[in-house]
XYZ file of C-alpha atoms in Angstrom:
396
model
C -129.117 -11.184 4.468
C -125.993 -9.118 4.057
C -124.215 -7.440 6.944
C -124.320 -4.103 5.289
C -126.788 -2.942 2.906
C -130.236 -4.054 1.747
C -130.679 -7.696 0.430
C -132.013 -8.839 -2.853
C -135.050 -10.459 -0.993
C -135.923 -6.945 1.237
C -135.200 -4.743 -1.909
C -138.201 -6.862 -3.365
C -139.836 -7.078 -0.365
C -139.784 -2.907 -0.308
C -140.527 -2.950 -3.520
C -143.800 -5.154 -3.436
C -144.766 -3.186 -0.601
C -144.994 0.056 -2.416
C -146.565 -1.375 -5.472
C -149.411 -2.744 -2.963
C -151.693 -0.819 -1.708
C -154.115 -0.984 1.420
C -154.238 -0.178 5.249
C -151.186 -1.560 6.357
C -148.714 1.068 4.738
C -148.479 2.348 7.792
C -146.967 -0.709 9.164
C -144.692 -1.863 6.292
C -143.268 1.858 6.509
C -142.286 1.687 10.064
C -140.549 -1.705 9.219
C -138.462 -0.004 6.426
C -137.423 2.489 8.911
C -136.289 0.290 11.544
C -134.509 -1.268 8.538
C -133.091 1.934 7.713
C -132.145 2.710 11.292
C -130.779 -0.797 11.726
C -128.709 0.118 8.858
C -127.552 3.252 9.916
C -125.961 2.506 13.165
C -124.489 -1.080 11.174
C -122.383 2.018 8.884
C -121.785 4.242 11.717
C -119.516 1.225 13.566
C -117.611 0.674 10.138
C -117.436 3.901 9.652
C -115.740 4.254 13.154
C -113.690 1.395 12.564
C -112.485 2.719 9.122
C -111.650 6.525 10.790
C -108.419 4.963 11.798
C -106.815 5.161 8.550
C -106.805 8.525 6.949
C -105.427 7.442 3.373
C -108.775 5.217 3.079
C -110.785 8.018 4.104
C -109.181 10.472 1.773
C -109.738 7.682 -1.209
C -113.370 7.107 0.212
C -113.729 11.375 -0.166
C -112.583 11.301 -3.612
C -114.379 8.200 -4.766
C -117.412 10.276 -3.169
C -117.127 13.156 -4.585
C -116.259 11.461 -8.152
C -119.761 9.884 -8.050
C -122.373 11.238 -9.689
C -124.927 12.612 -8.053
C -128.188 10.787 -7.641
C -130.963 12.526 -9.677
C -134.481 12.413 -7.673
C -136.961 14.003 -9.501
C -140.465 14.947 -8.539
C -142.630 12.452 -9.721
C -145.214 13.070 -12.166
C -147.953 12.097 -9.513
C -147.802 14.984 -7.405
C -149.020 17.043 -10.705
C -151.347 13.714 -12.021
C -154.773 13.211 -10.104
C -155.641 9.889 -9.145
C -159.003 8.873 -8.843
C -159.254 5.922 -6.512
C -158.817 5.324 -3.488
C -155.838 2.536 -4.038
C -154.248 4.742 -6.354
C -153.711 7.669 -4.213
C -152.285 5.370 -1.343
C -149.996 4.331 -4.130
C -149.067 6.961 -4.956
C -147.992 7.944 -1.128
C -146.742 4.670 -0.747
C -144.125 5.506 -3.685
C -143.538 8.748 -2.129
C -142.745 7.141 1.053
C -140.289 4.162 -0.307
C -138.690 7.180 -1.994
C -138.058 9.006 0.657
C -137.463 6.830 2.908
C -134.341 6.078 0.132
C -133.164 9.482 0.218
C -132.831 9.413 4.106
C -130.924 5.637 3.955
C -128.858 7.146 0.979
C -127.962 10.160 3.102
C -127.743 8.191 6.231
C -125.181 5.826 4.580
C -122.810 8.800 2.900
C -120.639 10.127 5.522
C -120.617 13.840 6.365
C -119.481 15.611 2.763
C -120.862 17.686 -0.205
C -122.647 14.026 -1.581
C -124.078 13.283 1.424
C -125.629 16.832 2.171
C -127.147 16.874 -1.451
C -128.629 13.423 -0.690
C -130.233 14.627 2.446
C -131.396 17.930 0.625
C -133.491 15.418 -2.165
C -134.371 13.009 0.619
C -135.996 16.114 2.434
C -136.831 17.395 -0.359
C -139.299 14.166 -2.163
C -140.622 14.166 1.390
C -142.185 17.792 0.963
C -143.265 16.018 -2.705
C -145.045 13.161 -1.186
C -146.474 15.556 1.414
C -147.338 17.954 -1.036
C -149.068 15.313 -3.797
C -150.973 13.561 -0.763
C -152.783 16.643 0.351
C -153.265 17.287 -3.374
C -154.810 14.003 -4.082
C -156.858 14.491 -0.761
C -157.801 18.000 -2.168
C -158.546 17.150 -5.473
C -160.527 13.943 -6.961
C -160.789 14.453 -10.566
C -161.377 11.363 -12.311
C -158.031 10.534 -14.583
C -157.493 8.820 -17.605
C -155.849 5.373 -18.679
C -153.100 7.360 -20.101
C -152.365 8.905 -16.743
C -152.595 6.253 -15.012
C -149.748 4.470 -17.440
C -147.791 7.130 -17.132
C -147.914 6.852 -13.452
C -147.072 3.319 -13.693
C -144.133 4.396 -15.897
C -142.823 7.001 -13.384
C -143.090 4.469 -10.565
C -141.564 1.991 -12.576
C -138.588 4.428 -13.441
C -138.518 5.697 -9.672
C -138.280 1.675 -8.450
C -135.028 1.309 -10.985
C -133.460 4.305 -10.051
C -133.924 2.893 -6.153
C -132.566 -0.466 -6.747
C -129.777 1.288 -8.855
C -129.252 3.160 -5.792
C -129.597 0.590 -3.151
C -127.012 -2.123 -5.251
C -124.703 1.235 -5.060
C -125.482 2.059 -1.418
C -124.908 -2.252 -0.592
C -122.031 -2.086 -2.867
C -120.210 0.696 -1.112
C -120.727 -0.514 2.861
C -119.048 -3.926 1.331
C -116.257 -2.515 -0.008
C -115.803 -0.388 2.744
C -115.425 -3.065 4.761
C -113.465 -5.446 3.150
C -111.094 -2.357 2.521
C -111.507 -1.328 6.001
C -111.018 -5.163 7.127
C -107.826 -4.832 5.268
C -107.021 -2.212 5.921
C -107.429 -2.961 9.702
C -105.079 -6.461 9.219
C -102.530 -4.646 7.295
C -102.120 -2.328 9.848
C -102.312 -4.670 12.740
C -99.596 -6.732 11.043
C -97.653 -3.771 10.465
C -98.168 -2.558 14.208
C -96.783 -6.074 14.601
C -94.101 -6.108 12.400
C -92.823 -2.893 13.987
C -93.251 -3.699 17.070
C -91.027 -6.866 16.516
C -88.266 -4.507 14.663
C -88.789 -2.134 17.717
C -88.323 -5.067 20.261
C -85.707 -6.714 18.563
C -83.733 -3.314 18.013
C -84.269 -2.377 21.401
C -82.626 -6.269 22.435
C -79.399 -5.305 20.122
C -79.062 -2.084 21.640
C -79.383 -3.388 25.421
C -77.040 -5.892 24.140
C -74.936 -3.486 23.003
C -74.609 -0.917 25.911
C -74.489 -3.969 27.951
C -71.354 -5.179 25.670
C -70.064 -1.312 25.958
C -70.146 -1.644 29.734
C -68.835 -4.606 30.290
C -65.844 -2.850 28.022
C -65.265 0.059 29.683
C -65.395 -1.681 32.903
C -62.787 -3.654 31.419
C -60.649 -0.919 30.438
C -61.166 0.739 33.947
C -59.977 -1.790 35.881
C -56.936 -2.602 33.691
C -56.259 1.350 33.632
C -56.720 1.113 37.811
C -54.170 -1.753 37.810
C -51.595 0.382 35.755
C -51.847 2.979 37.842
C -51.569 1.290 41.103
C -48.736 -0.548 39.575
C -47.100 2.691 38.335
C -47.915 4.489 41.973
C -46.584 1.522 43.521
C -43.090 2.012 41.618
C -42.986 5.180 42.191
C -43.104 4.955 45.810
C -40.279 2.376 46.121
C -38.503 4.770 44.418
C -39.081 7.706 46.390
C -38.016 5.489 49.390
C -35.074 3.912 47.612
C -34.086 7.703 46.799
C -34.906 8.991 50.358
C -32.728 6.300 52.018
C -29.827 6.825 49.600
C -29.998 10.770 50.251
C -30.165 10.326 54.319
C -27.209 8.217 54.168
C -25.211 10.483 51.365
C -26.334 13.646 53.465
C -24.758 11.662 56.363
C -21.502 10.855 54.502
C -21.460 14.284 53.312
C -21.700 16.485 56.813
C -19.114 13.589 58.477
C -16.666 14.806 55.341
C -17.586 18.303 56.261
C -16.411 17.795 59.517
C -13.267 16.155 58.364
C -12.450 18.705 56.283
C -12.941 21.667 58.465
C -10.481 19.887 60.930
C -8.213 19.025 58.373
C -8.446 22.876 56.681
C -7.984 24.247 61.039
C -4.885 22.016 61.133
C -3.165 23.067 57.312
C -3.812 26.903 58.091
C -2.214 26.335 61.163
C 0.701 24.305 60.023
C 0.936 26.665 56.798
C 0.995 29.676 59.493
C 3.518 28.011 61.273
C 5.476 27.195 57.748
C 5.459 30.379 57.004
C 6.925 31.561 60.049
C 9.337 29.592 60.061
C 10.636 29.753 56.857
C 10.736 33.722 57.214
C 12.852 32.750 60.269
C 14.905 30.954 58.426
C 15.209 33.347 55.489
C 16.125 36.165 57.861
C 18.574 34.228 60.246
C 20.519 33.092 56.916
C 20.914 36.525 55.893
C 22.052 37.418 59.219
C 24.496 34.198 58.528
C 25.951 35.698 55.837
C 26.170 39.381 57.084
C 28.317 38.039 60.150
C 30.595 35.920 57.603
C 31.106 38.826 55.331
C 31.859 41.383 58.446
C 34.056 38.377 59.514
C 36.122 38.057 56.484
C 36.032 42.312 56.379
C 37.552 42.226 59.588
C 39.784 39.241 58.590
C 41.318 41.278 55.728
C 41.705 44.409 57.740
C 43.723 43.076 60.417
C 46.004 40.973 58.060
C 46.502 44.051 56.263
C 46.517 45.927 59.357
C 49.588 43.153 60.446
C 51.560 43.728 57.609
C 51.496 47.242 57.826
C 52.297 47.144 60.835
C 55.064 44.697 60.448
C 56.373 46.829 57.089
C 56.464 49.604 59.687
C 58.775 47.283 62.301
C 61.055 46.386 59.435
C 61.602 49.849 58.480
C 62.275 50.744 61.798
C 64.902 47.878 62.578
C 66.772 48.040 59.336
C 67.559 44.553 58.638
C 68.010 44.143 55.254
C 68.244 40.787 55.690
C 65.151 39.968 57.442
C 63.519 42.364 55.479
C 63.114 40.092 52.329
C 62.193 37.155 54.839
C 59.835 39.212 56.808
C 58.203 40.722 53.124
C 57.716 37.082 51.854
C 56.119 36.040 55.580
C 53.734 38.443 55.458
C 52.831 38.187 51.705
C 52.354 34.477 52.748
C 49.900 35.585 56.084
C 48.311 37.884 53.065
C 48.193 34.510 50.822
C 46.842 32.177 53.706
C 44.066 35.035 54.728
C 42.913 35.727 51.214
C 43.009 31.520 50.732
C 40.991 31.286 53.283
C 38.531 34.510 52.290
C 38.054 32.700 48.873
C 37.575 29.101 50.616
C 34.991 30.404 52.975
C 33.655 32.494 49.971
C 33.202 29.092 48.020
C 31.530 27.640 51.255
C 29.158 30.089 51.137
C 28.805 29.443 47.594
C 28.271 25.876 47.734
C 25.876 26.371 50.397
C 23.460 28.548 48.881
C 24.022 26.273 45.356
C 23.217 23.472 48.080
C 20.171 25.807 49.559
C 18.583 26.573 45.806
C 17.906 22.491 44.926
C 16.225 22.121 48.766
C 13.916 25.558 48.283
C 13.219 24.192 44.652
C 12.440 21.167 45.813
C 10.269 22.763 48.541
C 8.612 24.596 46.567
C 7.589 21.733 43.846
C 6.539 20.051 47.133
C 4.649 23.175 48.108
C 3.237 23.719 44.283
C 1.373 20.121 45.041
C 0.173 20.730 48.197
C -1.193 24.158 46.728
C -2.461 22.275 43.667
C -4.072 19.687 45.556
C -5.968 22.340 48.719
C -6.766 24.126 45.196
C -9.138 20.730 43.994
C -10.332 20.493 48.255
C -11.654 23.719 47.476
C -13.175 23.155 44.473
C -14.765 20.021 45.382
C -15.560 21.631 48.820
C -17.613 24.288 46.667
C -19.006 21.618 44.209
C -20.172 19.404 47.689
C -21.326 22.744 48.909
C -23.449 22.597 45.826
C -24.768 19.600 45.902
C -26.137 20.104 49.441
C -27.958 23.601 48.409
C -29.274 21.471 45.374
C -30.582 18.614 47.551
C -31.971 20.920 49.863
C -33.657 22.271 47.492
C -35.071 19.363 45.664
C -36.350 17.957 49.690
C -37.840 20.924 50.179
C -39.606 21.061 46.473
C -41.081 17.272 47.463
């Protein structure tokens, strides 16, 4: 016995039942309906199982509604009499195998336009069979051989339209299954599959972030090392630089000191210079205005003498001694104007004497001046400096 559908053997079982006739219809009916119950639930698990994958349900729809539809007619025994007994509970045994059909057919076709028209002709040869056995119950005409062949015919025809059906309806639940069977490995192996490329991808990028880590990590620590390195530097420097400007600002307010002293002492002695050389300037003129009143007075009593002596020789009236007293006193005239231009050409010399020492004073001075010229420039320049390192201490 298949797992779906109805065997050859039960088909012919079925089938023998509703050719026979007799009291236990009643019996044989309710065992084709467990059958057909049995059946029912047996499709409603694969049909369950197969709901997983919509693409075979879509192809299950169209194959479905591509099928033609299963043609149930009335059977010509619900107009035909029958006029025994055994033929009218063949007659409703028919019926009943038929519709019994119809409800397994529209059991086993899932909810759609085929399966609602298969449970509209199963319903509907059950209102037949109704319909013909409370005819036949009704009515007992006696009926012809004819009739009766031609209500063997009809059954006949009825019985190969329900094994076409049933080999359809067993088909079907088969194919279903194997296609829901492979369906259900292919995707199980394709749940696999991707849940090895998921695992697997999910490994490469662990490994990956983990590799990323470890790198920047890497470059974090290097990048720390630099920069303690670099800070590290930097503060040797600073306290190389701090040391060296301590002992320069030490040097430099020592020199300032110096120098102040050393400018106190130079004003002083140029003061004093200065003095002194007006001193000197004013007592040499004073020199030379007492030489020059000297010589004046010189000249004026040597000229005053031989006046005075012209006047004596006048008086006496020596000719003799007058030529010897003339050529004395032109001689006192000679010796004091010898001696005017002698002290004349002291004075001379001693200023040409003077000029060298107050040139060379003054290219001594011109050094000194040159020199307190580049103190005070590098005075200003250190002055500088300072403000500038002030500056930059009090910027760090």
């Amino acid at each position: 016995m298949d797992g779906i559908g109805f065997s050859e053997a039960e088909k012919r079982r079925l089938l023998g039942q509703a050719d026979d006739g007799g009291g236990g219809s009643s019996g044989r009916t309710r065992n084709a309906r467990a059958d057909v119950a049995r059946r029912k639930r047996q499709q409603q698990q694969l049909r369950q199982q197969g709901s997983h994958d919509p693409q075979r349900q879509r192809q299950r729809q169209q194959q479905r509604l591509g099928r033609p539809p299963s043609s149930t007619t009335a059977p010509a025994a619900t107009t035909a009499t029958v006029e025994a007994p055994t033929q009218r509970d063949a007659g409703a045994r028919c019926h009943g195998t038929e519709a019994e059909a119809g409800r397994a057919k529209a059991s086993e076709c899932p909810v759609s336009e085929h399966g609602t028209k298969a449970a509209l002709e199963a319903t509907s040869s059950d209102r037949t069979s109704q319909d013909a056995t409370q005819t036949s119950s009704s009515q007992a005409p006696v009926t012809t051989n004819d009739q009766v062949k031609g209500v063997q015919q009809t059954q006949q025809q009825q019985t190969q339209q329900q094994q076409q059906q049933q080999q359809r309806s067993s088909e079907e639940p088969k194919m279903e299954l194997r296609d829901s069977e492979e369906a259900l490995v292919l995707t199980i192996q394709a749940v696999e599959q991707r849940k090895r490329e998921m695992e697997e991808a999910n490994k490469r990028r662990q490994m990956e972030l983990v590799k990323a880590i470890q790198s920047r990590k890497m470059k974090a620590m290097t990048e720390a090392a630099k920069l303690n390195q670099v800070q590290a530097e930097l503060a040797t420097l600073e306290r190389s630089l701090s040391t060296d400007i301590a002992l320069l600002r030490q040097r430099i307010e020592a020199a300032c000191r110096d120098f102040n002293m050393a400018k106190g002492r130079f004003e002083a002695a140029e003061k004093e210079y200065v003095a002194a050389k007006l001193d000197y300037h004013k007592k040499q003129e004073l020199k030379d205005q007492l030489t020059e009143h000297l010589f004046i007075i010189i000249q004026k009593t040597e000229e005053r003498k031989a006046a005075k002596l012209e006047e004596l020789m006048r008086k006496i009236g020596a000719e003799d001694g007058d030529g010897a007293a003339l050529e004395g006193a032109q001689q006192q005239q000679r010796g004091a104007a010898e001696v005017i231009a002698a002290q004349q050409q002291q004075q001379q010399q001693q200023q040409q004497q003077q000029q060298p020492q107050q040139q060379q004073q003054q290219q001594q001075q011109q050094p000194q001046q040159q020199q307190q010229q580049q103190q005070q420039q590098q005075q200003q320049q250190q002055q500088q400096q300072q403000q500038q390192q002030q500056q930059e201490g009090d910027g760090q």
